[in-house]
Coordinates of C-alpha atoms in Angstrom, one line a residue:
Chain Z
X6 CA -14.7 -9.3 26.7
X7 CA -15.7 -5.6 26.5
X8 CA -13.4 -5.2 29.8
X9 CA -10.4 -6.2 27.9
X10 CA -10.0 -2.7 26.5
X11 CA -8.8 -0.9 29.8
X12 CA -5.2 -0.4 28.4
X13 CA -2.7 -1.6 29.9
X14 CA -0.6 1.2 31.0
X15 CA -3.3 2.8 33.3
X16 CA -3.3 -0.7 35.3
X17 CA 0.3 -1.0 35.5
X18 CA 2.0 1.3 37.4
X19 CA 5.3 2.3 39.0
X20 CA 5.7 -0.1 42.3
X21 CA 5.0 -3.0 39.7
X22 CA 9.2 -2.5 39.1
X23 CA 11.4 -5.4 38.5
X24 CA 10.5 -7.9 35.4
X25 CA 12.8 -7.3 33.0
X26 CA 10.4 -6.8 29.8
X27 CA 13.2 -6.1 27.4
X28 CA 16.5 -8.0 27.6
X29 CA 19.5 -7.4 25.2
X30 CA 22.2 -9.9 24.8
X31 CA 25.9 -9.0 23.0
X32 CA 23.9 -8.0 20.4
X33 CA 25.3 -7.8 17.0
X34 CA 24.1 -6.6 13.6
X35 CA 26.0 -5.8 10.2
X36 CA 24.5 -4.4 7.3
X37 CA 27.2 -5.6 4.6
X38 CA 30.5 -4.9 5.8
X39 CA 29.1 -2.1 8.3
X40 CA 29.2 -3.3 11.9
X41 CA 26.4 -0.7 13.2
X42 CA 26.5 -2.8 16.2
X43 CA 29.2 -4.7 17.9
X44 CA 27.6 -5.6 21.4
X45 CA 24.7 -4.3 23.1
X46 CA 23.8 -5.5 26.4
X47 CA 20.4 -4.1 27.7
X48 CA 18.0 -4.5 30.4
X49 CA 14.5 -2.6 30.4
X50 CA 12.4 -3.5 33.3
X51 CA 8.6 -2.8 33.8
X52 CA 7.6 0.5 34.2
X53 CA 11.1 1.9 32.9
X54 CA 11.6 4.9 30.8
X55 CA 15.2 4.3 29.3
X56 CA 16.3 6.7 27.0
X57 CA 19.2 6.5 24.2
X58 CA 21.0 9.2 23.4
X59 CA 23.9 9.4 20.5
X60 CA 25.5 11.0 17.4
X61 CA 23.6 9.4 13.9
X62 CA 24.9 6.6 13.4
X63 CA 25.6 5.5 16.4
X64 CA 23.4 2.3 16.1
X65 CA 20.9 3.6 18.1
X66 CA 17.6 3.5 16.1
X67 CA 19.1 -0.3 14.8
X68 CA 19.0 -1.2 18.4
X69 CA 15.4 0.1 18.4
X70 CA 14.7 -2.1 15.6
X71 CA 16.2 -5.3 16.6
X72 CA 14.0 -5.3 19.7
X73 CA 10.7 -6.0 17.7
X74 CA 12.7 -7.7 14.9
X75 CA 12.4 -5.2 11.9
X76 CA 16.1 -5.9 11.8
X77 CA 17.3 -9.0 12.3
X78 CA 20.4 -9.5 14.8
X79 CA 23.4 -10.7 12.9
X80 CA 24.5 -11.9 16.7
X81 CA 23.3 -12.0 20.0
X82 CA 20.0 -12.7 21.6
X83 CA 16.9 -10.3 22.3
X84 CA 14.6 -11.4 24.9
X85 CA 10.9 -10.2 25.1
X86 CA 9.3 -11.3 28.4
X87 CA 9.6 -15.1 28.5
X88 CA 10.4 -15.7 24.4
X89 CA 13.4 -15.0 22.4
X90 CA 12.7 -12.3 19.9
X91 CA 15.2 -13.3 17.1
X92 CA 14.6 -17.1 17.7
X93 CA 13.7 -18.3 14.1
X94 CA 11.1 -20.3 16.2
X95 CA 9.4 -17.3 17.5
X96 CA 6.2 -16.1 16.0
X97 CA 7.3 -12.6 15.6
X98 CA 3.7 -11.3 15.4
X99 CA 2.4 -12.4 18.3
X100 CA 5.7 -10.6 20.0
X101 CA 5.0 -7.6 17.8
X102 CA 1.2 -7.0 19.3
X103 CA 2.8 -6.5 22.4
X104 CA 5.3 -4.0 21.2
X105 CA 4.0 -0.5 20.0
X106 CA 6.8 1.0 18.0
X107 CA 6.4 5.0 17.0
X108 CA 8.4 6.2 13.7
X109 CA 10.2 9.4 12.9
X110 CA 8.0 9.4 10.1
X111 CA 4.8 8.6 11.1
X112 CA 4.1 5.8 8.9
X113 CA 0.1 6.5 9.0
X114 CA -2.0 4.4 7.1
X115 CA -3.0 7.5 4.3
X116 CA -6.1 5.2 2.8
X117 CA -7.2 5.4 6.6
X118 CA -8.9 7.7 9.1
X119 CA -7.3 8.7 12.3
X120 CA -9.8 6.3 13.2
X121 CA -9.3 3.9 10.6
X122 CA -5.9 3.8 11.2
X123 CA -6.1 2.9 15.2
X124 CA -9.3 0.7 14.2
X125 CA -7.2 -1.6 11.5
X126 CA -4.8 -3.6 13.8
X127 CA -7.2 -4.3 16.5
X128 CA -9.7 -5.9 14.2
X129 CA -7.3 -7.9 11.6
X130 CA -4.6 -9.0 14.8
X131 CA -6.7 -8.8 17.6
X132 CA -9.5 -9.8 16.0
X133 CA -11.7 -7.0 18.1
X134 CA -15.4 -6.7 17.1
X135 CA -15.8 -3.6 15.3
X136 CA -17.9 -1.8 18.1
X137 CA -15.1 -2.9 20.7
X138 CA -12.1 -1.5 18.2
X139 CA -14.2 2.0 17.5
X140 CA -14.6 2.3 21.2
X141 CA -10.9 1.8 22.0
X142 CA -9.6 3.9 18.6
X143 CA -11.8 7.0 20.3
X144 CA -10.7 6.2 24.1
X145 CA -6.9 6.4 22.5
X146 CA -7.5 9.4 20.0
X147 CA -9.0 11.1 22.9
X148 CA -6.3 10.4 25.7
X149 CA -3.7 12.2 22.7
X150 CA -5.7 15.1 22.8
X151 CA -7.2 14.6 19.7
X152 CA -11.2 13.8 19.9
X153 CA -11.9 16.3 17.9
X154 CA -10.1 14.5 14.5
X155 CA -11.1 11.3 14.8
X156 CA -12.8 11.3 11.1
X157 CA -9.7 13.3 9.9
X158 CA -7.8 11.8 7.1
X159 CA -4.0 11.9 7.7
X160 CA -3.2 14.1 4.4
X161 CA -5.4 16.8 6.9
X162 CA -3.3 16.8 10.2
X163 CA -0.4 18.4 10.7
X164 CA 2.7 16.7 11.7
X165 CA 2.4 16.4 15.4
X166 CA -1.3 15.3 15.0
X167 CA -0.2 12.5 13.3
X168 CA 2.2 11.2 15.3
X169 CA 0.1 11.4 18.1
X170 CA -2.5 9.2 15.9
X171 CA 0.7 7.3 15.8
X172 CA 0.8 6.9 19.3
X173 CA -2.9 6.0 19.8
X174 CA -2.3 3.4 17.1
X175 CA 0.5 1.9 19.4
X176 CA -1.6 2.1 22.6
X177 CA -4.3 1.0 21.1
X178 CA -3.0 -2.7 21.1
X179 CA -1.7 -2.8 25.3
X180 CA 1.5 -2.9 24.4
X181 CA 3.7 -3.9 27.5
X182 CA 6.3 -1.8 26.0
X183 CA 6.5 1.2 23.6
X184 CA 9.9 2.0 21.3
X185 CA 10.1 5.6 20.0
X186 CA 12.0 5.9 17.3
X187 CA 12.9 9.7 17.0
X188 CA 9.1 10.6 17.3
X189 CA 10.0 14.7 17.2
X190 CA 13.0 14.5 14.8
X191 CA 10.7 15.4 11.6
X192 CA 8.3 18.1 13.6
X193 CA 8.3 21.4 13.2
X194 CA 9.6 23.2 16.5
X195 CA 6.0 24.1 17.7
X196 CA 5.0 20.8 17.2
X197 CA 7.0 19.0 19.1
X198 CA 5.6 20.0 22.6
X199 CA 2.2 18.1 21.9
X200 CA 3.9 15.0 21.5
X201 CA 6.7 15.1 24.0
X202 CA 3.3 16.1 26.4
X203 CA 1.4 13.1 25.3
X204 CA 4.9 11.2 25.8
X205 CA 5.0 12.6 29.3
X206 CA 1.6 11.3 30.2
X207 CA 2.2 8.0 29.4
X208 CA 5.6 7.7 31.5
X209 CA 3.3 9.0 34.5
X210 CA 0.2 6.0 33.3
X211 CA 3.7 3.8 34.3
X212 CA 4.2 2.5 30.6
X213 CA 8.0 1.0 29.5
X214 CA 9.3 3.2 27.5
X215 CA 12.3 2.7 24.8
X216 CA 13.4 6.2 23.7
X217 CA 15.5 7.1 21.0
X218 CA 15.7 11.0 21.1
X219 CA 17.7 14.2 20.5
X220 CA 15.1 15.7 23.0
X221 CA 17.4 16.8 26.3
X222 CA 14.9 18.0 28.0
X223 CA 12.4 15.1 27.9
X224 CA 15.3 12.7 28.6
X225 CA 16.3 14.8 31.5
X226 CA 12.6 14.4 33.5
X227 CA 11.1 11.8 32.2
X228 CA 13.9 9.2 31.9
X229 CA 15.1 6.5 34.6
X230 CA 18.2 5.8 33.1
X231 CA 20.2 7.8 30.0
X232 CA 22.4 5.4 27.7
X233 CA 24.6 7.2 25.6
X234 CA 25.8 4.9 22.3
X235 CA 28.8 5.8 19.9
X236 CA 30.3 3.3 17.4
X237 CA 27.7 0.8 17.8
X238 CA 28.8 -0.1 21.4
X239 CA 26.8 1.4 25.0
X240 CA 29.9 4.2 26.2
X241 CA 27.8 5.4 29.1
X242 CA 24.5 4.9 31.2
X243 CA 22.8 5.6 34.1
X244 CA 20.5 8.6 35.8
X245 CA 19.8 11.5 33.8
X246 CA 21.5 13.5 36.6
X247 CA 24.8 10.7 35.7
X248 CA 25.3 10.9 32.3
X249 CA 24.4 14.5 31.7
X250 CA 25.7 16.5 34.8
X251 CA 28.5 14.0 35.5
X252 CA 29.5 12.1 32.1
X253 CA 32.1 10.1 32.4
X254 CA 33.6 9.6 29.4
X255 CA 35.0 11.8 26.9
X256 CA 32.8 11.1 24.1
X257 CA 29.6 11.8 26.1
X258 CA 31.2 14.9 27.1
X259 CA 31.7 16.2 23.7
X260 CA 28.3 15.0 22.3
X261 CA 26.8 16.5 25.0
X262 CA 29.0 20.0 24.6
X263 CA 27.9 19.8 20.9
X264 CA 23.9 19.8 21.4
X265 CA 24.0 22.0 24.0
Chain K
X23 CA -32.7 19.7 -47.7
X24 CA -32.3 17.2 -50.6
X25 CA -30.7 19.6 -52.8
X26 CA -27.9 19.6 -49.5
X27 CA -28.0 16.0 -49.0
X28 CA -27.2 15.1 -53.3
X29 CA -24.4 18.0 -53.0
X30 CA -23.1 15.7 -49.7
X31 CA -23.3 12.7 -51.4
X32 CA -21.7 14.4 -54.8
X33 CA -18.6 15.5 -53.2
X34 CA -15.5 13.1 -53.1
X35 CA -14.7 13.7 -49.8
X36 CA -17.9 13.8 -48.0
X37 CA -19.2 11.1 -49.6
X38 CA -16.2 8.1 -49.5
X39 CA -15.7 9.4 -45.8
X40 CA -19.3 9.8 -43.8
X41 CA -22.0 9.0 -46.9
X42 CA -25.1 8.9 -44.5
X43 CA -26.7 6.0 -47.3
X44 CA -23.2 4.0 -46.8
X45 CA -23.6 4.8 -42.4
X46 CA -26.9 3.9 -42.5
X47 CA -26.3 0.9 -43.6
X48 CA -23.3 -0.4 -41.7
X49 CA -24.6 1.0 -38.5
X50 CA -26.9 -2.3 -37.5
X51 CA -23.8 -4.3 -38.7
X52 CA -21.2 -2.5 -36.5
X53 CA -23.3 -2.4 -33.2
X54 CA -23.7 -5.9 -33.7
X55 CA -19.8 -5.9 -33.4
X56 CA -19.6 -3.4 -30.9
X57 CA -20.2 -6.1 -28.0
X58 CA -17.6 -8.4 -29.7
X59 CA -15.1 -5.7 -29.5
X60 CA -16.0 -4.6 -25.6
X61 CA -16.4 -8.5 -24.5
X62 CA -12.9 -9.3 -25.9
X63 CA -11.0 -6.0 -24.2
X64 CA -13.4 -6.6 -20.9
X65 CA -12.8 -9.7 -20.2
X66 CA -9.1 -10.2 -21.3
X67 CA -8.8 -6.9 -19.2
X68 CA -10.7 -9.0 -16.0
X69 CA -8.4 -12.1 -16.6
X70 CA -5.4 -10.1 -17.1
X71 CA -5.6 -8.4 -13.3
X72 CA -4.4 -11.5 -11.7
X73 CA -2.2 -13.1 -14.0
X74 CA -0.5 -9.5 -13.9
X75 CA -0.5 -9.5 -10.2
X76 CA 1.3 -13.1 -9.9
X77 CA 3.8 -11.4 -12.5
X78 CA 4.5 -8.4 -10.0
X79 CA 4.9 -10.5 -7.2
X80 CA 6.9 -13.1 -8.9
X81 CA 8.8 -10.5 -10.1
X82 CA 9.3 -8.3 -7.0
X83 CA 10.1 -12.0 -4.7
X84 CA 13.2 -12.6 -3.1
X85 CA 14.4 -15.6 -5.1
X86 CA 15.9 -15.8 -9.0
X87 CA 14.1 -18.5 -9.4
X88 CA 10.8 -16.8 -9.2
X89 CA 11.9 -13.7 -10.8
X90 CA 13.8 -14.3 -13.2
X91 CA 10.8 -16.5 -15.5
X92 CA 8.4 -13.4 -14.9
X93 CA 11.4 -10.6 -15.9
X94 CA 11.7 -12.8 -19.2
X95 CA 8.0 -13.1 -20.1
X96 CA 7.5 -9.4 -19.3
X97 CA 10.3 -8.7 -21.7
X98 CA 9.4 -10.8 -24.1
X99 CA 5.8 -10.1 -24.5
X100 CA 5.9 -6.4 -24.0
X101 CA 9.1 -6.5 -26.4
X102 CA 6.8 -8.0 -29.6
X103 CA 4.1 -6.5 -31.4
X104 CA 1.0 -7.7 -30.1
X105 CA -0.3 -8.5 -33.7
X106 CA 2.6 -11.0 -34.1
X107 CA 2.0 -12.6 -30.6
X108 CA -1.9 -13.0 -32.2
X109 CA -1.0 -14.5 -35.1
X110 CA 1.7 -17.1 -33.6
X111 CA -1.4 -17.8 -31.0
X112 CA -4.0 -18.4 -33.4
X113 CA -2.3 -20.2 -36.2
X114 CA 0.3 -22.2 -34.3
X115 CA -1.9 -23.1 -31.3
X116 CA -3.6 -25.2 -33.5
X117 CA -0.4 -27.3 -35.1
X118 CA -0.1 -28.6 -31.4
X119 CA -1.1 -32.5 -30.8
X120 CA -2.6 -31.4 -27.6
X121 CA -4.4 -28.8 -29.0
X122 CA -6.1 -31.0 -31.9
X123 CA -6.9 -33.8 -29.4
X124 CA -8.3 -31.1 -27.0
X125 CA -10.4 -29.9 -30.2
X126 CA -11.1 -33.9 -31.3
X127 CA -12.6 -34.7 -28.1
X128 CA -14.9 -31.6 -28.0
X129 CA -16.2 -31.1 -31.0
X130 CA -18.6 -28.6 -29.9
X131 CA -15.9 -26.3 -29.6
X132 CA -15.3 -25.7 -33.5
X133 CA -18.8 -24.5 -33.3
X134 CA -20.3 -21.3 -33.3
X135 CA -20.7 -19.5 -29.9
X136 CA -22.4 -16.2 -28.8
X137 CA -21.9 -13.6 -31.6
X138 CA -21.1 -16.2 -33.9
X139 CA -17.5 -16.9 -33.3
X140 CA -16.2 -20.4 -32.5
X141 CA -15.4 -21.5 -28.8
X142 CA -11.8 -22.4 -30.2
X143 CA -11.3 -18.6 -31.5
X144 CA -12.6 -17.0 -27.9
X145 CA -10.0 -19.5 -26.4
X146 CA -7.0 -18.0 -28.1
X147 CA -8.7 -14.5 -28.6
X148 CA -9.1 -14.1 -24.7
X149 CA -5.4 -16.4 -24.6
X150 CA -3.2 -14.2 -26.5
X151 CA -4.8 -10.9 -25.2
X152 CA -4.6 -11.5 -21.3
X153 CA -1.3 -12.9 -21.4
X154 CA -0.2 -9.7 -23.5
X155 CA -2.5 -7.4 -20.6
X156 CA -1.1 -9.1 -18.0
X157 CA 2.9 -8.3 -18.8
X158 CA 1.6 -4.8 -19.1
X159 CA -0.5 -4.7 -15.8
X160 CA 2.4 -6.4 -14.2
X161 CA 4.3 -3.6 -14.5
X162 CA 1.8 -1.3 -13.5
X163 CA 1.3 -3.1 -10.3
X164 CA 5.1 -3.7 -9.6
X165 CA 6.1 0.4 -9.9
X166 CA 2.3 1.0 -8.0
X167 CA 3.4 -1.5 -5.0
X168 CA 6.7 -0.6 -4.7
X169 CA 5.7 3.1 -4.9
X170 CA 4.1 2.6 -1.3
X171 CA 6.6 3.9 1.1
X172 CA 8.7 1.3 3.0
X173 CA 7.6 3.0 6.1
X174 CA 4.1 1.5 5.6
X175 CA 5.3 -1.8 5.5
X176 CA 7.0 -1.0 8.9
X177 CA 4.2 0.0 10.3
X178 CA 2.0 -2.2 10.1
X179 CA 4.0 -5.6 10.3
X180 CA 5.3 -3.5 13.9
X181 CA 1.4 -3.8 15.0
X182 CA 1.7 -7.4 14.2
X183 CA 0.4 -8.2 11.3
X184 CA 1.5 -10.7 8.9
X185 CA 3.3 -9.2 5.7
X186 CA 0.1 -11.0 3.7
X187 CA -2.3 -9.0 5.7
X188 CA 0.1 -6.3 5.8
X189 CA -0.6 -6.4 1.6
X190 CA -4.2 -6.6 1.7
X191 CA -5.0 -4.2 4.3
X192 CA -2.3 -1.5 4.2
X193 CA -0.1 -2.1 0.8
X194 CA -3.0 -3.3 -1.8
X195 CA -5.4 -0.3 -0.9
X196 CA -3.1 2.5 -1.2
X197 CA -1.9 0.8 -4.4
X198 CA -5.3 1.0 -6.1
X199 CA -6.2 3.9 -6.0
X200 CA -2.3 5.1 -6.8
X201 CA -2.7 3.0 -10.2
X202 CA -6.3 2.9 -10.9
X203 CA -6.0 6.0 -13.9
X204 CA -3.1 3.9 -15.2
X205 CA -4.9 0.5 -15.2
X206 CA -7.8 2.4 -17.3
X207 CA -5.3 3.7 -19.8
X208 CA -4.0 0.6 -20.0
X209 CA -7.7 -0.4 -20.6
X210 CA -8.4 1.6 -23.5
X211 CA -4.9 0.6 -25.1
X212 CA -6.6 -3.0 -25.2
X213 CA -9.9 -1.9 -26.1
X214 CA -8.3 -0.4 -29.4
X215 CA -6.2 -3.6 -29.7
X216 CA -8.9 -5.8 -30.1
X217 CA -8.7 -4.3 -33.6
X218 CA -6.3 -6.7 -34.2
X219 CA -8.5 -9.6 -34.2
X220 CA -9.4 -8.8 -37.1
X221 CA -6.8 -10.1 -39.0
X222 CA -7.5 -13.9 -37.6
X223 CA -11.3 -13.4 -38.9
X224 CA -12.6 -12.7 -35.6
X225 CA -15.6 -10.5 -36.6
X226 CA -15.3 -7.5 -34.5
X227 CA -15.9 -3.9 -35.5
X228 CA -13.0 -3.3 -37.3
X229 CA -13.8 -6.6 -39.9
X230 CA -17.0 -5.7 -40.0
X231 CA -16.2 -2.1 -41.1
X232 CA -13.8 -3.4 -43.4
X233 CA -16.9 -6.2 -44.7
X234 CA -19.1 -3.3 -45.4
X235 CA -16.3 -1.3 -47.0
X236 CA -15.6 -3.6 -49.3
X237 CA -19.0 -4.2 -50.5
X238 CA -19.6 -0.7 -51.3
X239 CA -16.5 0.1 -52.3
X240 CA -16.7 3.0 -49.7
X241 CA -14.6 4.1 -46.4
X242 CA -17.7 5.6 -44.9
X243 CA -18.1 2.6 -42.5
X244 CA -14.1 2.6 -40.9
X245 CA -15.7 5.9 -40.2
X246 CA -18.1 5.1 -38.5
X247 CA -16.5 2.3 -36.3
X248 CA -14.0 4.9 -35.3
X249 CA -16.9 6.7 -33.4
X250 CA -17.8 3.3 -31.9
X251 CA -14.8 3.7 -30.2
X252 CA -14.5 7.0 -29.2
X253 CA -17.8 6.3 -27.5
X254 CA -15.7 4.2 -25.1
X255 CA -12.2 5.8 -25.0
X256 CA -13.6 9.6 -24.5
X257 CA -15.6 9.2 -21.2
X258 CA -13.2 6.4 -20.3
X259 CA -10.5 9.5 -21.1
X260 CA -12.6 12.1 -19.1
X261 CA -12.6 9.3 -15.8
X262 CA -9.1 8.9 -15.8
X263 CA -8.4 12.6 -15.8
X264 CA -11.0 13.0 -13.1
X265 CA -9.5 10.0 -11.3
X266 CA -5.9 11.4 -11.4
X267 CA -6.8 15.0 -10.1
X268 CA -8.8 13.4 -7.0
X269 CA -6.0 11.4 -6.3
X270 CA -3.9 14.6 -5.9
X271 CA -6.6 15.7 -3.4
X272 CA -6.3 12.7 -1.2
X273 CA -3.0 12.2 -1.3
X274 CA -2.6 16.1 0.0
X275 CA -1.3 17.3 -2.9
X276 CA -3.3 20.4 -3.2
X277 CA -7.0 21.1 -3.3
X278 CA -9.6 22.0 -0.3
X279 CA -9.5 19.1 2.4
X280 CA -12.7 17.0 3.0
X281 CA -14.9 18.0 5.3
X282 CA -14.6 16.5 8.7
X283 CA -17.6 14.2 10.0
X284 CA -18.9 14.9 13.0
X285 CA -19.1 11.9 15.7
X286 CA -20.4 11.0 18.8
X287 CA -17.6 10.8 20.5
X288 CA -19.0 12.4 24.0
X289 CA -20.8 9.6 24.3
X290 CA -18.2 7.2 24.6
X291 CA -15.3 8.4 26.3
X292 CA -15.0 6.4 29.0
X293 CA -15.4 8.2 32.5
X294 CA -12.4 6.2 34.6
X295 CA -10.2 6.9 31.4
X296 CA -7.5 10.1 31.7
X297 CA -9.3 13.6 30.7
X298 CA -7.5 14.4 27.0
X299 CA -4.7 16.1 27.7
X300 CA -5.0 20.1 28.6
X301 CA -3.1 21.5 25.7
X302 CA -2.8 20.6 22.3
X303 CA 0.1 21.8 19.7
X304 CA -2.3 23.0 16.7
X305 CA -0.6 23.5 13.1

């Protein structure tokens, strides 16, 4: 059992291409009489860093959601692997260990150390022995850069420290796929490059990647494909090279002009 | 010294408020009491916690049907003086059938328990002041729970756990220690409250003050009790404030951070993982 911990990502790697692990169906999903989305289809395969561009609003961090079922789907069907993620059948926690999913705002466990908080889902979901889970929560903290807090509580790292925590939380489960909800968007400037660093490392490990983002520049080299959302609906994907050199349609072209 | 103590004992005020001969006297009486007092607020406190916490969750559930019973005995109770809840509690308790064949079949329970009151009068003391906690503590809990960020919900049913677990491990801790200076006030509002029993002849310090009192035709003993209870509510008092001002440390509202503790941790980086990555954003 103690081999078990070798994560995931550094055994998977970029030739494994080709299993979808994320699939996304004419998904739908109203909150009230707001249609945030009206048809989404989506394919992530293994070892694929997609990236989702768009204005706020656009449905983008909804789509995010629907994948590990914080929101539920009005309409549609998300596929994880081999189950159906909003099938009322579906254990949704099982699903969810295999989905690491990174917040805007953190969302660290503040009772918890940096160690505490990578520690707590391995032991009470995985069931991990304690040694096991302390052993992983250090390999993780370590690998984003940040052996030296591991006894830190979170009310003493700064902002991009704790997101990376964040991230080592994820990781620390082998996810088969990570979703990144607009990690930077609450960082100071000269925070965001730790992150977006530890971001990049783990698109070279050869882990699938769901990226919501206003970071061009990390979408640009570390993404396979660019989707572009407006309205709720997918108005443009493809390479980076595509969607930002070569967009297509209007509205990518102006969102683009705007945050450049 | 003597002349001092027959000018003491001369003056009005001196002596009907704190005559040492009057003190000396209902001192044995009163810390008799005084465990009376602290077992009733105690242990109505204890059995308060989670009836109050079925309250809050009842009353923070998705369906009327759950809510709606716990929004209307949370009104109620906290919407009526507590002395009027005791007195419905004790005196019409007893006009229930059930109540008299509960009492007919155990005879024993008439009698005289530990401190000398009956089993039947602990029953309905313990009753009437739990349910009456428990509206309060309800409340308590609902804000405290609902105070923890939705975010840290998110998180941790995202690294799949279930929403009970979710409670226990992530919501219930942080809750605590958010609420535990409110809980003790709420404490030492029941603590005084158990004052109250007097009036339905359950001899705590306050009816044994007024025992005393009476006898001597002398306040000196109310006195007296009053410092009984200051002898809990002050340090009790001083934790809470103590309480509150560490929890404005940990929750990175101000004050020096805790020192970081040193680990091990060359020891068990594994050697076929990644080095740590080169550069590191510091704040």
């Amino acid at each position: 059992m103690t081999e078990v911990a070798t994560p995931s990502i550094t055994e998977s790697s970029k030739q494994d291409r080709g299993a979808p692990v994320v699939r996304i169906r004419d998904l739908h999903k109203s909150f009230g009489d707001l249609e945030v989305l009206r048809g989404v289809d989506m394919e992530v395969e293994k070892g694929e860093v997609v990236v989702i561009l768009g204005p706020s609003g656009s449905g983008k961090s909804t789509l995010l959601r629907c994948v590990n079922k914080l929101e539920e789907p009005t309409a549609g069907e998300v596929w994880f692997e081999d189950v159906m993620v909003n099938d009322p059948k579906t254990n949704i926690n099982e699903v969810r260990e295999r989905i690491g999913m990174v917040f805007q705002s953190f969302n660290l466990f503040p009772h918890l150390t940096a160690k505490g908080n990578v520690m707590l889902a391995q032991r009470k979901v995985l069931k991990r022995s304690k040694e096991e889970a302390e052993r992983i929560a250090i390999e993780q903290l370590t690998r984003v850069g940040l052996d030296d807090k591991i006894e830190y509580f979170p009310s003493q790292l700064s902002g991009g420290q704790q997101q990376r925590v964040a991230i080592a939380r994820a990781l620390a489960m082998d996810p088969h796929v990570m979703l990144f909800d607009e990690v930077t968007s609450a960082l100071d400037p000269e925070l965001v490059r730790g992150v977006l660093e530890v971001m990049r490392a783990l698109v070279e490990a050869g882990m699938t990647m769901l990226v919501v983002t206003h970071e061009i520049g990390f979408a640009r080299e570390a993404a396979d494909r660019v989707v572009f959302m407006d309205g709720g609906v997918i108005v443009e994907e493809g390479t980076p090279e595509d969607v930002f050199d070569r967009p297509r349609s209007e509205r990518t072209q102006d969102f683009l002009g705007h945050i450049r | 010294m003597e002349v001092f103590l027959e000018w003491w004992e001369s003056n009005p005020i001196t002596h009907l408020f704190l005559s040492p001969t009057i003190m000396m006297q209902a001192f044995p009486v009163i810390l008799r009491a005084f465990p009376v007092s602290l077992f009733f607020g105690l242990g109505s406190f204890i059995l308060g916690i989670p009836l109050g916490l079925a309250l809050a969750f009842m009353k923070m559930a998705r369906t009327r049907f759950a809510r709606l019973p716990a929004t209307i005995y949370v009104d109620v109770i906290r919407g009526t003086p507590l002395f009027l809840q005791i007195l419905l509690v004790f005196f019409g308790l007893p006009l229930f059938p059930f109540w008299k064949s509960m009492i007919q079949a155990n005879p024993w329970m008439n009698q005289a328990a530990i401190f000398g009151i009956s089993w039947s009068a602990y029953l309905r003391g313990f009753l009437i002041l739990s349910l009456n906690c428990a509206a309060y503590l309800c409340e308590i809990f609902r804000a405290g729970i609902q105070s923890i960020s939705r975010g840290q919900m998110e998180a941790a049913r995202s690294l799949g756990m279930t929403t009970p677990k979710a409670m226990a491990f992530v919501i219930i801790p942080q809750t605590v220690r958010r609420i535990l200076p409110t809980m003790m006030s709420e404490f030492i509002l029941l603590f005084k409250d158990t004052a109250l029993l007097a009036a339905v002849g359950i001899t705590e310090m306050v009816l044994r003050a007024r025992e005393v009192a009476a006898a001597r035709f002398n306040p000196s003993a109310y006195v007296l009790a009053a410092v009984f209870y200051l002898m809990v509510t002050i340090p009790l008092g001083r934790v809470v404030a103590n309480l509150e001002a560490k929890l404005a440390i940990s929750e990175g509202r101000g004050g020096p951070p805790r020192p970081p503790v040193d680990t091990e941790t060359e020891t068990t980086i594994d050697p076929d993982h990644p080095a740590p990555l080169p550069e590191r954003a510091r704040a």
